Short mmCIF file of C-alpha atoms and ligand atoms in Angstrom, two decimals:
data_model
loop_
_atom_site.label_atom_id
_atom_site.label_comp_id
_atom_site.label_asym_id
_atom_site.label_seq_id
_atom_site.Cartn_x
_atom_site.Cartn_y
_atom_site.Cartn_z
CA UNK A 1 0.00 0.00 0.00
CA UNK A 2 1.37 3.15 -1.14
CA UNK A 3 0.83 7.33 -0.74
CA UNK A 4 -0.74 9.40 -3.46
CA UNK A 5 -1.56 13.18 -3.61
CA UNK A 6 -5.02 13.64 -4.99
CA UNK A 7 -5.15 16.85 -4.29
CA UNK A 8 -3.21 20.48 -4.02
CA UNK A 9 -3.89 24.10 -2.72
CA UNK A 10 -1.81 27.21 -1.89
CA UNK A 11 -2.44 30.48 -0.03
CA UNK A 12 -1.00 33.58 0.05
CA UNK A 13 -0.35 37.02 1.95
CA UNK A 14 -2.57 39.76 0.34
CA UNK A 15 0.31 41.68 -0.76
CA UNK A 16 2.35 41.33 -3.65
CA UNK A 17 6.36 43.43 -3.46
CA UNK A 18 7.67 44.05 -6.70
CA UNK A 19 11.26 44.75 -7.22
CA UNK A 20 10.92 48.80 -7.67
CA UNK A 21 9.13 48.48 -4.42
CA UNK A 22 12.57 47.06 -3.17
CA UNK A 23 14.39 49.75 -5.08
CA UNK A 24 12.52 52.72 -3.47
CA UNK A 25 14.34 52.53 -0.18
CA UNK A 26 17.37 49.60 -0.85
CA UNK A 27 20.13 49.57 -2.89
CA UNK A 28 18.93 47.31 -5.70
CA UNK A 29 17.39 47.36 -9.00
CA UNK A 30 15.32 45.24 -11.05
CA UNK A 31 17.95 44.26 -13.43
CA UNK A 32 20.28 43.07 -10.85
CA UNK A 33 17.40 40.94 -8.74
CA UNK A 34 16.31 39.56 -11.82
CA UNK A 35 19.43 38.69 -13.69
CA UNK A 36 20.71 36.98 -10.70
CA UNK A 37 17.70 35.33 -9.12
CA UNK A 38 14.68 35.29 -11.76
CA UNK A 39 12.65 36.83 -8.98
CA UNK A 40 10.21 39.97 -9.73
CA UNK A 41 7.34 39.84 -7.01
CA UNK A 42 7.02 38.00 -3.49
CA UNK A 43 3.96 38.00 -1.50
CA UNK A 44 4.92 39.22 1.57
CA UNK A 45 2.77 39.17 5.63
CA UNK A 46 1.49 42.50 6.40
CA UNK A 47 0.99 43.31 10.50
CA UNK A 48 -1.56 41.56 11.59
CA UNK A 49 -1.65 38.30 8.92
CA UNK A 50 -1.40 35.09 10.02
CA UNK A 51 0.73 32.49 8.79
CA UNK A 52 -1.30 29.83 10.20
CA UNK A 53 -4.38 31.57 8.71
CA UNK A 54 -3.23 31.47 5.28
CA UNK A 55 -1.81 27.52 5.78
CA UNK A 56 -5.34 26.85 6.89
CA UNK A 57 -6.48 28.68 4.32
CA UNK A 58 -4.52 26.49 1.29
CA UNK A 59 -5.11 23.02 3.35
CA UNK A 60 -8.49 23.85 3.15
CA UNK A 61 -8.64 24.16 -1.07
CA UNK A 62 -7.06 20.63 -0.65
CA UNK A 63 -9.51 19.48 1.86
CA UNK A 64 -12.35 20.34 -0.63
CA UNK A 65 -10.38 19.39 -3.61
CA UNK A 66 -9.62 15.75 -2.54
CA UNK A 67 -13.50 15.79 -1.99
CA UNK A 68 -13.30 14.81 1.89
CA UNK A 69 -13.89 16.54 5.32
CA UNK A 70 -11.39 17.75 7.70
CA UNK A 71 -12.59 15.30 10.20
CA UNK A 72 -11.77 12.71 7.55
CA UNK A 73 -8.27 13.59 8.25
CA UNK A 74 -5.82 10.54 9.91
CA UNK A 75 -2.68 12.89 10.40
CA UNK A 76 -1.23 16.64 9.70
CA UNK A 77 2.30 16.85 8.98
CA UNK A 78 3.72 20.62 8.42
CA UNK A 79 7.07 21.30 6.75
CA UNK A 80 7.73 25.05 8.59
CA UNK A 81 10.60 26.92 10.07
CA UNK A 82 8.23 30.21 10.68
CA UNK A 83 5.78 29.52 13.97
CA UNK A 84 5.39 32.09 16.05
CA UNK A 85 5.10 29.78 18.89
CA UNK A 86 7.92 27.44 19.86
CA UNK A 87 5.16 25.20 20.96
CA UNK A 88 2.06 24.17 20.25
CA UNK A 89 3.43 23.20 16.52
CA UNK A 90 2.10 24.93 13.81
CA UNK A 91 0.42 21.82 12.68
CA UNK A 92 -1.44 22.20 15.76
CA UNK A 93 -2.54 25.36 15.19
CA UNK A 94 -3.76 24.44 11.90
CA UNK A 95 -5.30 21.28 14.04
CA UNK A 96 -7.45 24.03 15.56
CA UNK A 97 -8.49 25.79 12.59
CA UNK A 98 -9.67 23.47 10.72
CA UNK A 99 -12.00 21.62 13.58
CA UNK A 100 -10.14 19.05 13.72
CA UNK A 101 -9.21 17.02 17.13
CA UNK A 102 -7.45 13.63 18.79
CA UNK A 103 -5.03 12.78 15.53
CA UNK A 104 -1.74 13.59 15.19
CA UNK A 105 -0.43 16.65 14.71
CA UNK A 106 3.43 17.79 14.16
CA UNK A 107 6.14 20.10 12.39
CA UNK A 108 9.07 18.85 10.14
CA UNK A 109 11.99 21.45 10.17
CA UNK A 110 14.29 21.29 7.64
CA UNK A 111 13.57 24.83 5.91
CA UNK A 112 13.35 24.96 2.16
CA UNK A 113 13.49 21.16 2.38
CA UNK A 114 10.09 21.16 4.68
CA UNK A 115 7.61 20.18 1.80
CA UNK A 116 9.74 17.35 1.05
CA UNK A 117 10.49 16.09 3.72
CA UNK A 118 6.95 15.61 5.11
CA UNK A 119 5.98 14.36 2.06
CA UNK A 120 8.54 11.63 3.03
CA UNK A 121 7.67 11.26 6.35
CA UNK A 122 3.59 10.63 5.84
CA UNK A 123 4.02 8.49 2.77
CA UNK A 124 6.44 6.21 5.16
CA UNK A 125 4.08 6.20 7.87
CA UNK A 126 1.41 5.42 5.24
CA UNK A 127 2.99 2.54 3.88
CA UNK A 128 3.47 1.38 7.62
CA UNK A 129 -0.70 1.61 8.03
CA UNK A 130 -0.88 3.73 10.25
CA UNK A 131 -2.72 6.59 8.45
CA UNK A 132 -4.83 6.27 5.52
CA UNK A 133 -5.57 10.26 5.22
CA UNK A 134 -3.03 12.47 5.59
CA UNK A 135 -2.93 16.43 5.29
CA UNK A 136 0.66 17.64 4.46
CA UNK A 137 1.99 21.21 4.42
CA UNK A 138 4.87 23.58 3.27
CA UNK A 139 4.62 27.07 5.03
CA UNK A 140 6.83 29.89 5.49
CA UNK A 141 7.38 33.82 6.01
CA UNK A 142 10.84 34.47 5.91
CA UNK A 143 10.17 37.22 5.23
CA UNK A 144 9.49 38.12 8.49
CA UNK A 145 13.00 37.19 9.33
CA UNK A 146 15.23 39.26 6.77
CA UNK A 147 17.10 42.04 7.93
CA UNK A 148 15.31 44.61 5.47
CA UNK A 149 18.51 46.77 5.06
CA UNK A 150 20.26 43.36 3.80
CA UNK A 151 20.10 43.99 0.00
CA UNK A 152 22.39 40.86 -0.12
CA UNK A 153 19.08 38.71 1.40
CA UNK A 154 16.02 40.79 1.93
CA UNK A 155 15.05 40.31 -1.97
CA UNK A 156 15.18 36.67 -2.32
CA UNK A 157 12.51 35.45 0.37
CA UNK A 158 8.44 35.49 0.00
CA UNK A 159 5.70 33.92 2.29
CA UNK A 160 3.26 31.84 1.57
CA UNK A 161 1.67 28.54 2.07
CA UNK A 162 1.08 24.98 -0.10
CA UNK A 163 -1.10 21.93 0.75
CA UNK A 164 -1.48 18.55 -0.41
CA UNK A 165 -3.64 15.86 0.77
CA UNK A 166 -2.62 12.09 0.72
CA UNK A 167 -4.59 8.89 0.56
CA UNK A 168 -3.02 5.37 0.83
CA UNK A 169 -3.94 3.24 -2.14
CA UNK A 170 -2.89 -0.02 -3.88
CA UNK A 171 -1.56 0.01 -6.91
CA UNK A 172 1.23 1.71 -9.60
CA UNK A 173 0.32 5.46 -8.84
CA UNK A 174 1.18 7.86 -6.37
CA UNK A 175 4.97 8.21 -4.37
CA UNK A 176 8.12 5.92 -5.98
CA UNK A 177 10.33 6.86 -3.78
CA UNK A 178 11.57 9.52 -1.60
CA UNK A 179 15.13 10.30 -0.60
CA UNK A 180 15.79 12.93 2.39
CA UNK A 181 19.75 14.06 3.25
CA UNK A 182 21.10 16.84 5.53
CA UNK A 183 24.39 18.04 6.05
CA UNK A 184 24.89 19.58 9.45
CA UNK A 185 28.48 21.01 9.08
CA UNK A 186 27.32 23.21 6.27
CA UNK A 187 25.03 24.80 8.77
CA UNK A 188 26.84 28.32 8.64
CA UNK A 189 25.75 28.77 4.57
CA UNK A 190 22.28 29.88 5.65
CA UNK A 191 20.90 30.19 9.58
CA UNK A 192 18.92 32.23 11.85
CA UNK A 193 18.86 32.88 15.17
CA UNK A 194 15.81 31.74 17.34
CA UNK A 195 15.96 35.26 19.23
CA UNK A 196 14.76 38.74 18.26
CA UNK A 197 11.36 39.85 17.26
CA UNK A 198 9.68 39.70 14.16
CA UNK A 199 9.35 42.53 11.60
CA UNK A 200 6.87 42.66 8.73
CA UNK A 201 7.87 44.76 5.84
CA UNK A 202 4.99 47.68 6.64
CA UNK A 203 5.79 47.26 10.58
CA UNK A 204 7.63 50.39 12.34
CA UNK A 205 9.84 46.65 14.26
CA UNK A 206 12.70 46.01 12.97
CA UNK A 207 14.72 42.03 13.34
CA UNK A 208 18.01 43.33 14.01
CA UNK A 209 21.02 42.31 11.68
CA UNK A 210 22.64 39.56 14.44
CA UNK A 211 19.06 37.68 14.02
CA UNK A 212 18.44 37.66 10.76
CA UNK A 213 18.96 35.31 8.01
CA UNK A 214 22.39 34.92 7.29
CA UNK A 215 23.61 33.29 4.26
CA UNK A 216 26.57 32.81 2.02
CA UNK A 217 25.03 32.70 -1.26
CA UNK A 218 27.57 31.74 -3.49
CA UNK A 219 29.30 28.83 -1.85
CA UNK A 220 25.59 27.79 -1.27
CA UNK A 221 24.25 28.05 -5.06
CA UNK A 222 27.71 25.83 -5.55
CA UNK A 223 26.38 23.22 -2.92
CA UNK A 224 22.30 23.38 -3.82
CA UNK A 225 23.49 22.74 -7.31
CA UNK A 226 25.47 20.08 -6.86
CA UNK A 227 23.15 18.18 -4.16
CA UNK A 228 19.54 18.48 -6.00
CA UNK A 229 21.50 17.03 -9.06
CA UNK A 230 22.77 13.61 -6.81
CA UNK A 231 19.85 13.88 -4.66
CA UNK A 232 17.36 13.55 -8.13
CA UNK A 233 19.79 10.81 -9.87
CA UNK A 234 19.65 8.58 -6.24
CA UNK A 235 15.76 9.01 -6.22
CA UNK A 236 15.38 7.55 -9.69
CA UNK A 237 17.35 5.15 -9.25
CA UNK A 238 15.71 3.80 -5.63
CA UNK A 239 12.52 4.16 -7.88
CA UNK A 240 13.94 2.06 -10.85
CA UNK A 241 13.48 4.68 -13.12
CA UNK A 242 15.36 6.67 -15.97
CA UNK A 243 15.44 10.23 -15.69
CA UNK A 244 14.50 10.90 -19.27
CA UNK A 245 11.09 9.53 -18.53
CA UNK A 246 10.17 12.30 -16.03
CA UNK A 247 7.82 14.23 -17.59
CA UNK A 248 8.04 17.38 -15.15
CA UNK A 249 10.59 18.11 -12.31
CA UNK A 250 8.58 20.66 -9.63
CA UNK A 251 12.05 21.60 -7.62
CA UNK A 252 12.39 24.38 -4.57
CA UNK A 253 11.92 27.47 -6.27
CA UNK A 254 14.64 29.18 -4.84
CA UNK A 255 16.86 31.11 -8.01
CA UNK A 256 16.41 30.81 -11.42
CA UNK A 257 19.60 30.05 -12.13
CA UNK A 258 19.79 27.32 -9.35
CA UNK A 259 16.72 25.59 -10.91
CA UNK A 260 18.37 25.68 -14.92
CA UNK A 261 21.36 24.01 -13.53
CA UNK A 262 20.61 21.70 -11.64
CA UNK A 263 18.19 20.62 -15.09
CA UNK A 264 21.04 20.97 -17.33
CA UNK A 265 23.13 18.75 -15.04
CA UNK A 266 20.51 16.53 -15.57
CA UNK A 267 20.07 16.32 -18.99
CA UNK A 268 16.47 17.17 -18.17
CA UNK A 269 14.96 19.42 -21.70
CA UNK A 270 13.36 23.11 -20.00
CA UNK A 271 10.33 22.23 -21.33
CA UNK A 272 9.96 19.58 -18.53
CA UNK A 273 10.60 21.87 -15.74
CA UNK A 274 8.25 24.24 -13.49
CA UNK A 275 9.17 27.60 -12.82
CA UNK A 276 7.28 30.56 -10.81
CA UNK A 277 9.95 32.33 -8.84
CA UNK A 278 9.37 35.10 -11.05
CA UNK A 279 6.15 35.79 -8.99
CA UNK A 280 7.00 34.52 -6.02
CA UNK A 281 10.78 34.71 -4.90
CA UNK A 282 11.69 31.82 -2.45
CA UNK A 283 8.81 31.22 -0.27
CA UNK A 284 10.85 27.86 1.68
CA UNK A 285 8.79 25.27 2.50
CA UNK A 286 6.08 26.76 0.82
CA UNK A 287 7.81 26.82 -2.79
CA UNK A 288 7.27 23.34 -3.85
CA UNK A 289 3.41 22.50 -2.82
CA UNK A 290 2.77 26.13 -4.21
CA UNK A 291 4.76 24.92 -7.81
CA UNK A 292 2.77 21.95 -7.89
CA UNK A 293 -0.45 23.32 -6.98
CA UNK A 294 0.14 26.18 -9.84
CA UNK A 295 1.29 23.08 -12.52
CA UNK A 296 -1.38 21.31 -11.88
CA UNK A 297 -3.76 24.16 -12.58
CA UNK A 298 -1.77 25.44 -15.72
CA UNK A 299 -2.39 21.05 -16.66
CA UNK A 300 1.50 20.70 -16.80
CA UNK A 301 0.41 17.25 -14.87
CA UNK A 302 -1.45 14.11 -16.34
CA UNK A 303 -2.48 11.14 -15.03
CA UNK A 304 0.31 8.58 -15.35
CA UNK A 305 3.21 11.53 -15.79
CA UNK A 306 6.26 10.92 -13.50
CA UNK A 307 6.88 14.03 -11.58
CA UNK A 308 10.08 14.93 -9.46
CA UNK A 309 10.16 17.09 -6.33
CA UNK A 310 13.38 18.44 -4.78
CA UNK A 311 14.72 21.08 -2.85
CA UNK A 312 17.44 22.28 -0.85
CA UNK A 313 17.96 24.57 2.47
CA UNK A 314 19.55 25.85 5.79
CA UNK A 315 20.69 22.89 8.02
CA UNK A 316 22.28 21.99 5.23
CA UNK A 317 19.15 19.97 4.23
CA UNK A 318 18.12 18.08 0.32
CA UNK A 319 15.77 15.69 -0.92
CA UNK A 320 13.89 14.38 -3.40
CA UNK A 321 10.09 12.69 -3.72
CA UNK A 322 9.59 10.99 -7.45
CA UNK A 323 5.77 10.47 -7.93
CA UNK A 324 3.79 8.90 -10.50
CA UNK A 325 0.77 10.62 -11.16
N1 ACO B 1 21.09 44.31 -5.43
C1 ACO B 1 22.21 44.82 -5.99
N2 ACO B 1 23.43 44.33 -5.78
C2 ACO B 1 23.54 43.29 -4.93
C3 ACO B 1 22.42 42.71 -4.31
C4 ACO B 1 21.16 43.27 -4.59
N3 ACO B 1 20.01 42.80 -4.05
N4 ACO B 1 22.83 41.70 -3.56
C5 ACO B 1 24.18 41.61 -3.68
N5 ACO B 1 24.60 42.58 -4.52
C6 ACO B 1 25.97 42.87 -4.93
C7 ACO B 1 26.99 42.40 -3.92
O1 ACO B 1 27.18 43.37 -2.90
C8 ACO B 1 28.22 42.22 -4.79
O2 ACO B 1 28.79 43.50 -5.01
P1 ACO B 1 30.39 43.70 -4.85
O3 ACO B 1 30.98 42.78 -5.88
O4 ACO B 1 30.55 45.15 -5.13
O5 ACO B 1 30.70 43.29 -3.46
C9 ACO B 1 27.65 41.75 -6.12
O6 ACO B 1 26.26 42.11 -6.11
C10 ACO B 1 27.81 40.26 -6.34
O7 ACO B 1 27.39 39.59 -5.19
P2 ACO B 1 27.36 38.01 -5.09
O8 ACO B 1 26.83 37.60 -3.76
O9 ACO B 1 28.70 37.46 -5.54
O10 ACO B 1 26.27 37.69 -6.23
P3 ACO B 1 25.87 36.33 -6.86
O11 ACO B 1 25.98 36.39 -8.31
O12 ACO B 1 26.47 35.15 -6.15
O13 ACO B 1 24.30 36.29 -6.53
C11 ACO B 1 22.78 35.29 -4.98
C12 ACO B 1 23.86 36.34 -5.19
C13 ACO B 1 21.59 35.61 -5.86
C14 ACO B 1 22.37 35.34 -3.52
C15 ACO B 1 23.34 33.89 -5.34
O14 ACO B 1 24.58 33.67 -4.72
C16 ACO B 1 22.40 32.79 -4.95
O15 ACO B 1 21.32 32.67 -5.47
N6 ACO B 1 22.80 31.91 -4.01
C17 ACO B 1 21.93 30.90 -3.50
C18 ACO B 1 21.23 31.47 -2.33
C19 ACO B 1 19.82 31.00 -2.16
O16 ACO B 1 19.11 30.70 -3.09
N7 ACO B 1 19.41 30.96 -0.91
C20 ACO B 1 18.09 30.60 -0.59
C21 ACO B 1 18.03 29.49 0.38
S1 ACO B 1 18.98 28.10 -0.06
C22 ACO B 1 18.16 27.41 -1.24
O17 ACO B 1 16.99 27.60 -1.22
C23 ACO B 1 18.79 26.64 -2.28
#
């Protein structure tokens, strides 16, 4: 008995940042933001959004989507690093919203990687038996954790939230294979802080500089790169499975340039790969449900298709899920 996604959702802040937004009080321009990252707009949290509004929001498209009830629910498994409670778990708080009560309920945190990783983790527990049902989430404001006079940072990162729901079925469909890695002595590439308040874009709070996001971008484009390629040839293989026959690769939508890459390292054609950081900049956990959610809609996915997900983020964390639609 396997794991397939039968159905998708995504959620965002109401407001949209373009990059002359940016440009109006950093030192940055259009040209540079999208030559080197493909990004023109992020959604960003206003004061007074909710994260775990707008993740309720997007589970609840895939609630009605997969054509069951919240209470129909066996588990909820969140991929977030952006809570603004250390505890109860955001997928708690999502518990709540959606009416839900007495299954479990818990956070993955690996990031960028969170999507993919709990899409590993429920379609393992599925296969075990215990859950037939099982909402899964990618949400993140990062935003909300940029240090807005860091030109170097503040443009790349947008909020937002992605659902799937999973059902356990027989049969040839649904997850191949999943393959999760992390790389702890990388951790210094990209990290932030636990401490220090945070500060929406329109707020008069600011996250000071020693708690916000810090990242070395180019020695990490070097590593993403490098690890989405091996992390995508390993899950094809586990799977049994020639890359060539992928019909769509949905990867973290992080940079442009990251995403072309890693498909040219591939040998995977650009016709078979999803891109809308353009509109969204890197919204972490959020990037790859939202990607998937948007392909589906746009019908880049058919029944039968193989699809590949993969990302890469702080920790260092990578993975891959192949799926067969
Ligand atoms: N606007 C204008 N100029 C800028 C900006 C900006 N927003 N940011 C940096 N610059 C300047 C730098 O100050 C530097 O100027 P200098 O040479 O005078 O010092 C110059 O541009 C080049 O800076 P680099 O950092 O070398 O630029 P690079 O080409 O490497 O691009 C980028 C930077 C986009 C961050 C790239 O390294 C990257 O994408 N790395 C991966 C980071 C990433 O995606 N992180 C997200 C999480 S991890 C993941 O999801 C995979």
């Amino acid at each position: 008995m396997g794991s397939r996604i039968v159905a998708t959702g995504r959620a965002l802040p109401r407001t949209a940042v373009s990059n002359q937004e940016l440009q109006r009080f950093m030192d940055t321009s259009d040209e540079w933001i999208k030559s080197r990252t493909g990004i023109g707009t992020r959604y960003t949290l206003r004061s007074g959004e909710s994260l775990a509004e707008i993740a309720t929001a997007a589970s609840r498209t895939a609630i009605d989507r997969a054509g069951i009830k919240a209470t129909d629910l066996d588990a909820i498994i969140v991929g977030t690093v952006s809570s603004e409670y250390t505890f109860p778990s955001f997928a708690c708080q999502i518990q709540t919203q959606l009416g839900v009560d007495s299954i479990p309920a818990f956070d993955v945190a690996a990031a960028c990687s969170g999507f993919v990783y709990a899409l590993s983790v429920a379609d393992t527990s599925m296969r075990a038996g215990d859950f037939r049902r099982v909402l899964v989430v990618g949400a993140d404001a990062l935003s909300t954790f940029v240090d807005w006079t860091d030109r170097r940072t503040a443009v790349l990162f947008g909020d937002g939230a992605g659902a799937a729901v999973l059902v356990s079925e027989p049969g040839t469909r649904g997850v191949l294979a999943s393959l999760l890695r992390s790389s702890g002595r990388h951790w210094e590439l990209l990290s932030c802080r636990a401490t220090g308040v945070r500060g929406t874009l329109d707020s008069e709070v600011r996250r000071e500089s020693e708690d916000a996001i810090k990242m070395k971008g180019p020695e990490l484009f070097k590593i993403a790169v490098k690890s989405m390629e091996e992390v995508c040839r390993q899950v094809a293989k586990r799977a049994g499975i020639e890359l060539d026959d992928v019909s769509l690769v949905v990867g973290h939508q992080a940079n442009r340039r990251i995403i072309n890459a890693v498909a040219e390292r591939l040998g995977v054609a650009f016709e078979k790969v999803f891109i809308n950081v353009d509109r969204y900049g890197n919204t972490s956990a959020a990037s790859v449900p939202i990607a998937l959610d948007e392909a589906i809609e746009q019908g880049r996915v058919h029944d039968g298709d193989l699809v590949m997900l993969n990302a890469c983020g702080g920790g260092l964390t990578w993975g891959a899920n192949l799926l067969r639609w």
